[in-house]
Amino acid sequence: MTSFAATSRAILCSPLTPFWLVVALLPFGRSAELGTLLCLIGLLWQCRHGMAPWRDRRGATLLLVLLAAYVGAALWSAFDAVAPAKSWSSVAGLLRYVPLGLYACLVIRRTDRLYALYAGVAVVLALWVLVAWLQIVTGWSPRGVATGEYLTGLFGNDLKFGPTLAVLSPFALWAARMRWGGRGLLVAFLLLLGPVLLAGSRSAWLCYALVALAFAWREAGTTRRFLGLCAAGAVLLVLAGGVAWKTSARFDARMQRTLDVFHGGEQGLNAALTGRLDIWRVSARMIAAHPFNGVGVRGFRYAYPHYAPANDHFVVAESCGVGQGACHPHQWMLEVLAGTGVVGLLLWLAGLAWALRAWRQAGTAARMHAFPATLALGVMLFPLNSHLAFYSAWWGLLFAWLLALWCAGLFVAGIPAGKAEPGIHAELFKKALPLEHRDAA
């Protein structure tokens, strides 16, 4: 059986490389767009040689429908935007996700390639975690010395490390489970837990908790076992949090800010949420004034001063740009409503409904193959959390990348419902199934 090490090495010299590079280059900002460009070139080359992504059109069709909802909401908002140049340029930039996704649907056609990509992403996350632990222990990383409340590891001064690691963690946990079984899954969970906690992003904490719950449910097979795993996980979390609280000034600072929620009523809650209550109030005023098509995608910061009090922190703060305001609402439903209006939100909800329908119809086997990508998208879109901007160049790229991988993985190899693909990956597939489905496979 091909080992995971060999599979992950092989990804560097295969058609998967351009798509994999998007995640590999995420710590280096806009460098990740190199992967997008290479996917475009690769798609053109493949089509020229007679290999079209719509030959087996289910994945490509699903992708185009979901991107139509995502891009269509932005397009609708641009016609009456408060910052037309910003909104129209954002809409144009979103079109690059079409060749990115079609390329994924073209090259990820078999389970060996799907699993190789999962393993390749897990290798990238292993490097991020290794650098993060180096920074935890020594205070230094290749991208600089840790400062302030946040651990950033290989991401340098970029504070997106925590949310990104939490969202992509299903790939590392999946790979550890496939390679080393339950013990490997537990070790991987603990190795990821430290950097996620010390990265200081509380939205990342919630995302990682949701990932842990999903894996616990998948491993347990019964409600009693699930509750037992949850109890054990809660004990581990309390122990890890206690150690971090006592040994890390960075984690202590984040916890002290979090505990402000119990002091000072609404003012304390706003402080604990880092001013997000103010942002959400302004978002509500913005939505009431532009209910149908919003203020325009990426126009939030330009509209913000018109709906905020004169002394609003985000209007007068130099870090936000004096006279502008908060960059985005920090919650995806408010972002969509404020930026694209009710029509935009309805397009998003229609896309989510279409995706759920496709997922239900794909069958048990296909859902198991797509499990890491499904879980990553699920925690990324979990509504009861704060979020990065889904229409930003960076977070939007990661969202589109996961969407493309999910559409490709859900229909890989045309697997019949409830059956494993015969051959070399049948045993790996069976290990990936939760307990109640293994005998059926």
mmCIF file with all atom_site columns, N, CA and C in Angstrom, residues 176-225:
data_model
loop_
_atom_site.group_PDB
_atom_site.id
_atom_site.type_symbol
_atom_site.label_atom_id
_atom_site.label_alt_id
_atom_site.label_comp_id
_atom_site.label_asym_id
_atom_site.label_entity_id
_atom_site.label_seq_id
_atom_site.pdbx_PDB_ins_code
_atom_site.Cartn_x
_atom_site.Cartn_y
_atom_site.Cartn_z
_atom_site.occupancy
_atom_site.B_iso_or_equiv
_atom_site.pdbx_formal_charge
_atom_site.auth_seq_id
_atom_site.auth_comp_id
_atom_site.auth_asym_id
_atom_site.auth_atom_id
_atom_site.pdbx_PDB_model_num
ATOM 1   N N  . ALA A 1 176 ? -3.866  11.891 10.187 1.00 0.00 ? 176 ALA A N  1
ATOM 2   C CA . ALA A 1 176 ? -3.329  11.177 11.350 1.00 0.00 ? 176 ALA A CA 1
ATOM 3   C C  . ALA A 1 176 ? -4.182  9.955  11.673 1.00 0.00 ? 176 ALA A C  1
ATOM 4   N N  . ARG A 1 177 ? -5.497  10.091 11.551 1.00 0.00 ? 177 ARG A N  1
ATOM 5   C CA . ARG A 1 177 ? -6.385  8.958  11.807 1.00 0.00 ? 177 ARG A CA 1
ATOM 6   C C  . ARG A 1 177 ? -6.171  7.844  10.792 1.00 0.00 ? 177 ARG A C  1
ATOM 7   N N  . MET A 1 178 ? -6.000  8.215  9.535  1.00 0.00 ? 178 MET A N  1
ATOM 8   C CA . MET A 1 178 ? -5.800  7.224  8.481  1.00 0.00 ? 178 MET A CA 1
ATOM 9   C C  . MET A 1 178 ? -4.459  6.517  8.632  1.00 0.00 ? 178 MET A C  1
ATOM 10  N N  . ARG A 1 179 ? -3.435  7.230  9.054  1.00 0.00 ? 179 ARG A N  1
ATOM 11  C CA . ARG A 1 179 ? -2.083  6.660  9.107  1.00 0.00 ? 179 ARG A CA 1
ATOM 12  C C  . ARG A 1 179 ? -1.822  5.910  10.405 1.00 0.00 ? 179 ARG A C  1
ATOM 13  N N  . TRP A 1 180 ? -2.283  6.468  11.535 1.00 0.00 ? 180 TRP A N  1
ATOM 14  C CA . TRP A 1 180 ? -1.917  5.883  12.832 1.00 0.00 ? 180 TRP A CA 1
ATOM 15  C C  . TRP A 1 180 ? -3.115  5.485  13.688 1.00 0.00 ? 180 TRP A C  1
ATOM 16  N N  . GLY A 1 181 ? -4.312  5.573  13.167 1.00 0.00 ? 181 GLY A N  1
ATOM 17  C CA . GLY A 1 181 ? -5.472  5.145  13.916 1.00 0.00 ? 181 GLY A CA 1
ATOM 18  C C  . GLY A 1 181 ? -5.891  6.139  14.990 1.00 0.00 ? 181 GLY A C  1
ATOM 19  N N  . GLY A 1 182 ? -6.641  5.643  15.976 1.00 0.00 ? 182 GLY A N  1
ATOM 20  C CA . GLY A 1 182 ? -7.170  6.504  17.028 1.00 0.00 ? 182 GLY A CA 1
ATOM 21  C C  . GLY A 1 182 ? -6.104  7.205  17.843 1.00 0.00 ? 182 GLY A C  1
ATOM 22  N N  . ARG A 1 183 ? -4.988  6.505  18.134 1.00 0.00 ? 183 ARG A N  1
ATOM 23  C CA . ARG A 1 183 ? -3.911  7.138  18.902 1.00 0.00 ? 183 ARG A CA 1
ATOM 24  C C  . ARG A 1 183 ? -3.289  8.287  18.121 1.00 0.00 ? 183 ARG A C  1
ATOM 25  N N  . GLY A 1 184 ? -3.107  8.080  16.822 1.00 0.00 ? 184 GLY A N  1
ATOM 26  C CA . GLY A 1 184 ? -2.578  9.157  15.995 1.00 0.00 ? 184 GLY A CA 1
ATOM 27  C C  . GLY A 1 184 ? -3.498  10.356 15.972 1.00 0.00 ? 184 GLY A C  1
ATOM 28  N N  . LEU A 1 185 ? -4.803  10.095 15.924 1.00 0.00 ? 185 LEU A N  1
ATOM 29  C CA . LEU A 1 185 ? -5.782  11.178 15.951 1.00 0.00 ? 185 LEU A CA 1
ATOM 30  C C  . LEU A 1 185 ? -5.671  11.970 17.244 1.00 0.00 ? 185 LEU A C  1
ATOM 31  N N  . LEU A 1 186 ? -5.545  11.283 18.371 1.00 0.00 ? 186 LEU A N  1
ATOM 32  C CA . LEU A 1 186 ? -5.433  11.965 19.657 1.00 0.00 ? 186 LEU A CA 1
ATOM 33  C C  . LEU A 1 186 ? -4.167  12.807 19.740 1.00 0.00 ? 186 LEU A C  1
ATOM 34  N N  . VAL A 1 187 ? -3.035  12.251 19.306 1.00 0.00 ? 187 VAL A N  1
ATOM 35  C CA . VAL A 1 187 ? -1.768  12.991 19.338 1.00 0.00 ? 187 VAL A CA 1
ATOM 36  C C  . VAL A 1 187 ? -1.853  14.223 18.442 1.00 0.00 ? 187 VAL A C  1
ATOM 37  N N  . ALA A 1 188 ? -2.411  14.047 17.245 1.00 0.00 ? 188 ALA A N  1
ATOM 38  C CA . ALA A 1 188 ? -2.542  15.187 16.331 1.00 0.00 ? 188 ALA A CA 1
ATOM 39  C C  . ALA A 1 188 ? -3.440  16.261 16.923 1.00 0.00 ? 188 ALA A C  1
ATOM 40  N N  . PHE A 1 189 ? -4.528  15.840 17.579 1.00 0.00 ? 189 PHE A N  1
ATOM 41  C CA . PHE A 1 189 ? -5.436  16.801 18.208 1.00 0.00 ? 189 PHE A CA 1
ATOM 42  C C  . PHE A 1 189 ? -4.702  17.639 19.248 1.00 0.00 ? 189 PHE A C  1
ATOM 43  N N  . LEU A 1 190 ? -3.878  16.992 20.074 1.00 0.00 ? 190 LEU A N  1
ATOM 44  C CA . LEU A 1 190 ? -3.154  17.708 21.121 1.00 0.00 ? 190 LEU A CA 1
ATOM 45  C C  . LEU A 1 190 ? -2.068  18.618 20.544 1.00 0.00 ? 190 LEU A C  1
ATOM 46  N N  . LEU A 1 191 ? -1.384  18.151 19.504 1.00 0.00 ? 191 LEU A N  1
ATOM 47  C CA . LEU A 1 191 ? -0.339  18.968 18.887 1.00 0.00 ? 191 LEU A CA 1
ATOM 48  C C  . LEU A 1 191 ? -0.922  20.227 18.246 1.00 0.00 ? 191 LEU A C  1
ATOM 49  N N  . LEU A 1 192 ? -2.114  20.108 17.689 1.00 0.00 ? 192 LEU A N  1
ATOM 50  C CA . LEU A 1 192 ? -2.777  21.271 17.105 1.00 0.00 ? 192 LEU A CA 1
ATOM 51  C C  . LEU A 1 192 ? -3.386  22.179 18.165 1.00 0.00 ? 192 LEU A C  1
ATOM 52  N N  . LEU A 1 193 ? -3.790  21.597 19.287 1.00 0.00 ? 193 LEU A N  1
ATOM 53  C CA . LEU A 1 193 ? -4.496  22.352 20.317 1.00 0.00 ? 193 LEU A CA 1
ATOM 54  C C  . LEU A 1 193 ? -3.659  23.500 20.860 1.00 0.00 ? 193 LEU A C  1
ATOM 55  N N  . GLY A 1 194 ? -2.373  23.246 21.126 1.00 0.00 ? 194 GLY A N  1
ATOM 56  C CA . GLY A 1 194 ? -1.516  24.288 21.685 1.00 0.00 ? 194 GLY A CA 1
ATOM 57  C C  . GLY A 1 194 ? -1.443  25.524 20.796 1.00 0.00 ? 194 GLY A C  1
ATOM 58  N N  . PRO A 1 195 ? -1.053  25.401 19.523 1.00 0.00 ? 195 PRO A N  1
ATOM 59  C CA . PRO A 1 195 ? -1.021  26.580 18.653 1.00 0.00 ? 195 PRO A CA 1
ATOM 60  C C  . PRO A 1 195 ? -2.370  27.251 18.463 1.00 0.00 ? 195 PRO A C  1
ATOM 61  N N  . VAL A 1 196 ? -3.453  26.474 18.396 1.00 0.00 ? 196 VAL A N  1
ATOM 62  C CA . VAL A 1 196 ? -4.779  27.086 18.229 1.00 0.00 ? 196 VAL A CA 1
ATOM 63  C C  . VAL A 1 196 ? -5.115  27.938 19.451 1.00 0.00 ? 196 VAL A C  1
ATOM 64  N N  . LEU A 1 197 ? -4.856  27.418 20.650 1.00 0.00 ? 197 LEU A N  1
ATOM 65  C CA . LEU A 1 197 ? -5.134  28.183 21.862 1.00 0.00 ? 197 LEU A CA 1
ATOM 66  C C  . LEU A 1 197 ? -4.278  29.438 21.952 1.00 0.00 ? 197 LEU A C  1
ATOM 67  N N  . LEU A 1 198 ? -2.978  29.295 21.700 1.00 0.00 ? 198 LEU A N  1
ATOM 68  C CA . LEU A 1 198 ? -2.057  30.413 21.888 1.00 0.00 ? 198 LEU A CA 1
ATOM 69  C C  . LEU A 1 198 ? -2.069  31.391 20.733 1.00 0.00 ? 198 LEU A C  1
ATOM 70  N N  . ALA A 1 199 ? -2.688  31.008 19.604 1.00 0.00 ? 199 ALA A N  1
ATOM 71  C CA . ALA A 1 199 ? -2.827  31.973 18.510 1.00 0.00 ? 199 ALA A CA 1
ATOM 72  C C  . ALA A 1 199 ? -3.714  33.149 18.925 1.00 0.00 ? 199 ALA A C  1
ATOM 73  N N  . GLY A 1 200 ? -4.533  32.940 19.952 1.00 0.00 ? 200 GLY A N  1
ATOM 74  C CA . GLY A 1 200 ? -5.275  34.047 20.545 1.00 0.00 ? 200 GLY A CA 1
ATOM 75  C C  . GLY A 1 200 ? -6.571  34.409 19.873 1.00 0.00 ? 200 GLY A C  1
ATOM 76  N N  . SER A 1 201 ? -6.971  33.675 18.848 1.00 0.00 ? 201 SER A N  1
ATOM 77  C CA . SER A 1 201 ? -8.231  33.968 18.165 1.00 0.00 ? 201 SER A CA 1
ATOM 78  C C  . SER A 1 201 ? -9.338  33.131 18.774 1.00 0.00 ? 201 SER A C  1
ATOM 79  N N  . ARG A 1 202 ? -10.302 33.796 19.399 1.00 0.00 ? 202 ARG A N  1
ATOM 80  C CA . ARG A 1 202 ? -11.378 33.051 20.035 1.00 0.00 ? 202 ARG A CA 1
ATOM 81  C C  . ARG A 1 202 ? -12.329 32.435 19.018 1.00 0.00 ? 202 ARG A C  1
ATOM 82  N N  . SER A 1 203 ? -12.426 33.027 17.840 1.00 0.00 ? 203 SER A N  1
ATOM 83  C CA . SER A 1 203 ? -13.206 32.375 16.787 1.00 0.00 ? 203 SER A CA 1
ATOM 84  C C  . SER A 1 203 ? -12.534 31.080 16.366 1.00 0.00 ? 203 SER A C  1
ATOM 85  N N  . ALA A 1 204 ? -11.202 31.032 16.397 1.00 0.00 ? 204 ALA A N  1
ATOM 86  C CA . ALA A 1 204 ? -10.474 29.797 16.086 1.00 0.00 ? 204 ALA A CA 1
ATOM 87  C C  . ALA A 1 204 ? -10.725 28.752 17.164 1.00 0.00 ? 204 ALA A C  1
ATOM 88  N N  . TRP A 1 205 ? -10.814 29.178 18.424 1.00 0.00 ? 205 TRP A N  1
ATOM 89  C CA . TRP A 1 205 ? -11.108 28.220 19.506 1.00 0.00 ? 205 TRP A CA 1
ATOM 90  C C  . TRP A 1 205 ? -12.445 27.527 19.240 1.00 0.00 ? 205 TRP A C  1
ATOM 91  N N  . LEU A 1 206 ? -13.448 28.311 18.855 1.00 0.00 ? 206 LEU A N  1
ATOM 92  C CA . LEU A 1 206 ? -14.765 27.736 18.605 1.00 0.00 ? 206 LEU A CA 1
ATOM 93  C C  . LEU A 1 206 ? -14.725 26.806 17.391 1.00 0.00 ? 206 LEU A C  1
ATOM 94  N N  . CYS A 1 207 ? -14.032 27.229 16.332 1.00 0.00 ? 207 CYS A N  1
ATOM 95  C CA . CYS A 1 207 ? -13.915 26.377 15.141 1.00 0.00 ? 207 CYS A CA 1
ATOM 96  C C  . CYS A 1 207 ? -13.268 25.040 15.486 1.00 0.00 ? 207 CYS A C  1
ATOM 97  N N  . TYR A 1 208 ? -12.201 25.095 16.278 1.00 0.00 ? 208 TYR A N  1
ATOM 98  C CA . TYR A 1 208 ? -11.490 23.863 16.609 1.00 0.00 ? 208 TYR A CA 1
ATOM 99  C C  . TYR A 1 208 ? -12.341 22.965 17.511 1.00 0.00 ? 208 TYR A C  1
ATOM 100 N N  . ALA A 1 209 ? -13.120 23.576 18.393 1.00 0.00 ? 209 ALA A N  1
ATOM 101 C CA . ALA A 1 209 ? -14.025 22.797 19.238 1.00 0.00 ? 209 ALA A CA 1
ATOM 102 C C  . ALA A 1 209 ? -15.070 22.077 18.382 1.00 0.00 ? 209 ALA A C  1
ATOM 103 N N  . LEU A 1 210 ? -15.577 22.747 17.359 1.00 0.00 ? 210 LEU A N  1
ATOM 104 C CA . LEU A 1 210 ? -16.542 22.119 16.463 1.00 0.00 ? 210 LEU A CA 1
ATOM 105 C C  . LEU A 1 210 ? -15.904 20.965 15.677 1.00 0.00 ? 210 LEU A C  1
ATOM 106 N N  . VAL A 1 211 ? -14.664 21.163 15.239 1.00 0.00 ? 211 VAL A N  1
ATOM 107 C CA . VAL A 1 211 ? -13.938 20.094 14.544 1.00 0.00 ? 211 VAL A CA 1
ATOM 108 C C  . VAL A 1 211 ? -13.773 18.890 15.468 1.00 0.00 ? 211 VAL A C  1
ATOM 109 N N  . ALA A 1 212 ? -13.400 19.145 16.723 1.00 0.00 ? 212 ALA A N  1
ATOM 110 C CA . ALA A 1 212 ? -13.217 18.062 17.687 1.00 0.00 ? 212 ALA A CA 1
ATOM 111 C C  . ALA A 1 212 ? -14.520 17.308 17.913 1.00 0.00 ? 212 ALA A C  1
ATOM 112 N N  . LEU A 1 213 ? -15.631 18.034 18.023 1.00 0.00 ? 213 LEU A N  1
ATOM 113 C CA . LEU A 1 213 ? -16.932 17.386 18.217 1.00 0.00 ? 213 LEU A CA 1
ATOM 114 C C  . LEU A 1 213 ? -17.296 16.503 17.016 1.00 0.00 ? 213 LEU A C  1
ATOM 115 N N  . ALA A 1 214 ? -17.021 17.001 15.818 1.00 0.00 ? 214 ALA A N  1
ATOM 116 C CA . ALA A 1 214 ? -17.345 16.226 14.615 1.00 0.00 ? 214 ALA A CA 1
ATOM 117 C C  . ALA A 1 214 ? -16.528 14.938 14.559 1.00 0.00 ? 214 ALA A C  1
ATOM 118 N N  . PHE A 1 215 ? -15.242 15.007 14.879 1.00 0.00 ? 215 PHE A N  1
ATOM 119 C CA . PHE A 1 215 ? -14.416 13.803 14.870 1.00 0.00 ? 215 PHE A CA 1
ATOM 120 C C  . PHE A 1 215 ? -14.825 12.850 15.993 1.00 0.00 ? 215 PHE A C  1
ATOM 121 N N  . ALA A 1 216 ? -15.208 13.409 17.135 1.00 0.00 ? 216 ALA A N  1
ATOM 122 C CA . ALA A 1 216 ? -15.663 12.550 18.233 1.00 0.00 ? 216 ALA A CA 1
ATOM 123 C C  . ALA A 1 216 ? -16.920 11.786 17.826 1.00 0.00 ? 216 ALA A C  1
ATOM 124 N N  . TRP A 1 217 ? -17.853 12.463 17.178 1.00 0.00 ? 217 TRP A N  1
ATOM 125 C CA . TRP A 1 217 ? -19.084 11.807 16.732 1.00 0.00 ? 217 TRP A CA 1
ATOM 126 C C  . TRP A 1 217 ? -18.772 10.735 15.690 1.00 0.00 ? 217 TRP A C  1
ATOM 127 N N  . ARG A 1 218 ? -17.848 11.030 14.810 1.00 0.00 ? 218 ARG A N  1
ATOM 128 C CA . ARG A 1 218 ? -17.481 10.099 13.742 1.00 0.00 ? 218 ARG A CA 1
ATOM 129 C C  . ARG A 1 218 ? -16.793 8.859  14.296 1.00 0.00 ? 218 ARG A C  1
ATOM 130 N N  . GLU A 1 219 ? -15.981 9.052  15.337 1.00 0.00 ? 219 GLU A N  1
ATOM 131 C CA . GLU A 1 219 ? -15.266 7.922  15.927 1.00 0.00 ? 219 GLU A CA 1
ATOM 132 C C  . GLU A 1 219 ? -16.153 7.093  16.850 1.00 0.00 ? 219 GLU A C  1
ATOM 133 N N  . ALA A 1 220 ? -17.088 7.770  17.501 1.00 0.00 ? 220 ALA A N  1
ATOM 134 C CA . ALA A 1 220 ? -17.846 7.094  18.558 1.00 0.00 ? 220 ALA A CA 1
ATOM 135 C C  . ALA A 1 220 ? -18.791 6.035  18.006 1.00 0.00 ? 220 ALA A C  1
ATOM 136 N N  . GLY A 1 221 ? -19.599 6.408  17.058 1.00 0.00 ? 221 GLY A N  1
ATOM 137 C CA . GLY A 1 221 ? -20.548 5.448  16.504 1.00 0.00 ? 221 GLY A CA 1
ATOM 138 C C  . GLY A 1 221 ? -21.836 5.338  17.293 1.00 0.00 ? 221 GLY A C  1
ATOM 139 N N  . THR A 1 222 ? -21.819 5.633  18.585 1.00 0.00 ? 222 THR A N  1
ATOM 140 C CA . THR A 1 222 ? -23.031 5.615  19.412 1.00 0.00 ? 222 THR A CA 1
ATOM 141 C C  . THR A 1 222 ? -23.062 6.873  20.270 1.00 0.00 ? 222 THR A C  1
ATOM 142 N N  . THR A 1 223 ? -24.262 7.216  20.725 1.00 0.00 ? 223 THR A N  1
ATOM 143 C CA . THR A 1 223 ? -24.411 8.421  21.546 1.00 0.00 ? 223 THR A CA 1
ATOM 144 C C  . THR A 1 223 ? -23.644 8.294  22.855 1.00 0.00 ? 223 THR A C  1
ATOM 145 N N  . ARG A 1 224 ? -23.662 7.098  23.488 1.00 0.00 ? 224 ARG A N  1
ATOM 146 C CA . ARG A 1 224 ? -22.961 6.915  24.763 1.00 0.00 ? 224 ARG A CA 1
ATOM 147 C C  . ARG A 1 224 ? -21.458 7.113  24.594 1.00 0.00 ? 224 ARG A C  1
ATOM 148 N N  . ARG A 1 225 ? -20.894 6.510  23.564 1.00 0.00 ? 225 ARG A N  1
ATOM 149 C CA . ARG A 1 225 ? -19.457 6.695  23.332 1.00 0.00 ? 225 ARG A CA 1
ATOM 150 C C  . ARG A 1 225 ? -19.130 8.152  23.014 1.00 0.00 ? 225 ARG A C  1
#
